[in-house]
Amino acid sequence: ALLVCGRSRRQKLGAGLYCLTAEEFSKGRSNIQVVQEMINAGVKIIQYREKEKKLADKFSQCVKLRELTRREGVTFIINDNIDMAMMVGADGVHIGQDDLPIEKVRELVGQEMIIGLSTHSPAQAQDAVARGADYIGVGPIYKTFTKKDVCDPVGLEYLQYAVDNIDIPFVAIGGIKESNMHEVVSRGAKCIAMVTEIVGAENIEQKIRSINNKMGECITR
Ligand code: TZP
Ligand code: MG
């Protein structure tokens, strides 16, 4: 049997921009259209995250998006719905602190699927690592209006902790924009997530290219 260890799952979360869907902020464009533009601009990891849609509608979008992302070699992660992630053959699932225990999720999804977990404090990060998360979300770094079950910003302090202490991949998230990303990237975040900044951009491809250029500059500076 093919041996899949945590290391090979973790390799799928590389450096760069981590994109998420949010159709209600996408200016009338569908998630399919938005994801196509993300892929055109070279994004390598995309999370399907829809809090308001009916499950049946999410499923039909995810079937299409799995096809699209697979064809383009893009890592496809689904938020919340573990059953749906398994049904469409997603690369991973992303869960939160109030979801099922990560060990149980691993039992369910098997060894190949990536499991990402949102964390908001050093204690949660340590716990996530100990329990086998493949990557963690670190945030919200800044105030965000995208997340309804808002958690107050944890700021750059927790990000600094993650940079210094967390040995698995992590993605900084929450209120990150092209205009403030330098603060996050220059602190050592290799992977950053933006929701509204990307899906709400007039020209999504142009926005991503511009962010990617900045990322390179921030790292080498
Ligand atoms: N998790 C922490 S903050 C957040 C999520 C999903 C939303 C981030 O949205 P934005 O628009 O990039 O602030
Ligand atoms: Mg969740």
CSV table of N, CA and C and ligand atoms in Angstrom, one decimal, residues 20 25 47 49 79 94 118 120 138-147 173-177 193-197, ligand 1:
chain,number,residue,atom,x,y,z
A,20,LEU,N,-10.0,31.8,-0.8
A,20,LEU,CA,-11.2,31.2,-0.4
A,20,LEU,C,-12.4,31.8,-1.2
A,25,PHE,N,-19.7,38.1,-1.5
A,25,PHE,CA,-18.9,39.3,-1.6
A,25,PHE,C,-18.2,39.4,-3.0
A,47,GLN,N,-9.9,27.3,-1.0
A,47,GLN,CA,-10.8,26.7,0.0
A,47,GLN,C,-12.3,27.1,-0.4
A,49,ARG,N,-15.6,27.9,0.8
A,49,ARG,CA,-16.2,28.3,2.1
A,49,ARG,C,-17.5,29.1,1.8
A,79,ASN,N,-14.5,23.7,3.4
A,79,ASN,CA,-14.7,24.1,4.8
A,79,ASN,C,-16.0,23.4,5.3
A,94,HIS,N,-11.3,21.8,6.0
A,94,HIS,CA,-10.9,22.8,6.9
A,94,HIS,C,-12.0,22.9,8.0
A,118,SER,N,-8.7,25.9,12.1
A,118,SER,CA,-8.5,27.3,12.5
A,118,SER,C,-8.1,27.4,14.0
A,120,HIS,N,-6.8,30.3,17.2
A,120,HIS,CA,-6.8,31.7,17.6
A,120,HIS,C,-5.9,32.1,18.8
A,138,VAL,N,-4.1,30.8,11.3
A,138,VAL,CA,-3.7,31.7,12.4
A,138,VAL,C,-4.4,33.1,12.2
A,139,GLY,N,-5.4,33.4,13.1
A,139,GLY,CA,-6.1,34.6,12.9
A,139,GLY,C,-7.3,34.7,13.8
A,140,PRO,N,-8.2,35.7,13.6
A,140,PRO,CA,-8.0,36.8,12.6
A,140,PRO,C,-6.9,37.7,13.0
A,141,ILE,N,-6.0,38.1,12.1
A,141,ILE,CA,-4.9,39.0,12.4
A,141,ILE,C,-5.4,40.4,12.6
A,142,TYR,N,-6.3,40.8,11.7
A,142,TYR,CA,-6.9,42.1,11.8
A,142,TYR,C,-8.4,42.0,11.9
A,143,LYS,N,-9.1,43.1,12.1
A,143,LYS,CA,-10.6,43.0,12.2
A,143,LYS,C,-11.1,42.6,10.8
A,144,THR,N,-12.0,41.7,10.9
A,144,THR,CA,-12.6,41.2,9.6
A,144,THR,C,-14.1,41.2,9.7
A,145,PHE,N,-14.8,41.5,8.6
A,145,PHE,CA,-16.2,41.6,8.5
A,145,PHE,C,-16.8,40.4,7.8
A,146,THR,N,-15.9,39.5,7.4
A,146,THR,CA,-16.3,38.4,6.5
A,146,THR,C,-16.8,37.2,7.4
A,147,LYS,N,-16.2,37.1,8.5
A,147,LYS,CA,-16.6,36.0,9.4
A,147,LYS,C,-17.7,36.4,10.3
A,173,ILE,N,-4.6,34.7,8.4
A,173,ILE,CA,-5.9,35.1,7.9
A,173,ILE,C,-6.6,36.1,8.7
A,174,GLY,N,-7.5,36.9,8.0
A,174,GLY,CA,-8.3,37.8,8.8
A,174,GLY,C,-7.9,39.3,8.5
A,175,GLY,N,-8.7,40.0,7.7
A,175,GLY,CA,-8.5,41.4,7.4
A,175,GLY,C,-7.2,41.7,6.7
A,176,ILE,N,-6.6,40.7,6.1
A,176,ILE,CA,-5.3,40.9,5.3
A,176,ILE,C,-5.7,41.5,3.9
A,177,LYS,N,-5.0,42.5,3.5
A,177,LYS,CA,-5.3,43.2,2.3
A,177,LYS,C,-3.9,43.4,1.6
A,193,ALA,N,-3.9,34.2,3.6
A,193,ALA,CA,-5.2,34.1,3.0
A,193,ALA,C,-5.9,35.4,3.0
A,194,MET,N,-6.6,35.7,1.9
A,194,MET,CA,-7.5,36.9,1.9
A,194,MET,C,-8.8,36.4,1.2
A,195,VAL,N,-9.9,36.9,1.8
A,195,VAL,CA,-11.2,36.6,1.3
A,195,VAL,C,-11.7,37.8,0.4
A,196,THR,N,-12.2,38.8,1.1
A,196,THR,CA,-12.9,39.9,0.4
A,196,THR,C,-11.9,40.7,-0.5
A,197,GLU,N,-10.7,40.8,-0.1
A,197,GLU,CA,-9.7,41.5,-0.9
A,197,GLU,C,-9.6,40.9,-2.3
B,1,TZP,N1,-11.1,32.9,9.5
B,1,TZP,C1,-10.6,33.8,10.2
B,1,TZP,S1,-10.8,35.4,9.7
B,1,TZP,C2,-11.7,34.8,8.3
B,1,TZP,C3,-11.8,33.5,8.4
B,1,TZP,C4,-12.4,32.6,7.4
B,1,TZP,C5,-12.3,35.7,7.3
B,1,TZP,C6,-11.3,36.5,6.6
B,1,TZP,O1,-11.9,37.3,5.6
B,1,TZP,P1,-11.2,38.6,5.1
B,1,TZP,O2,-12.2,39.2,4.1
B,1,TZP,O3,-9.9,38.2,4.4
B,1,TZP,O4,-11.0,39.5,6.2
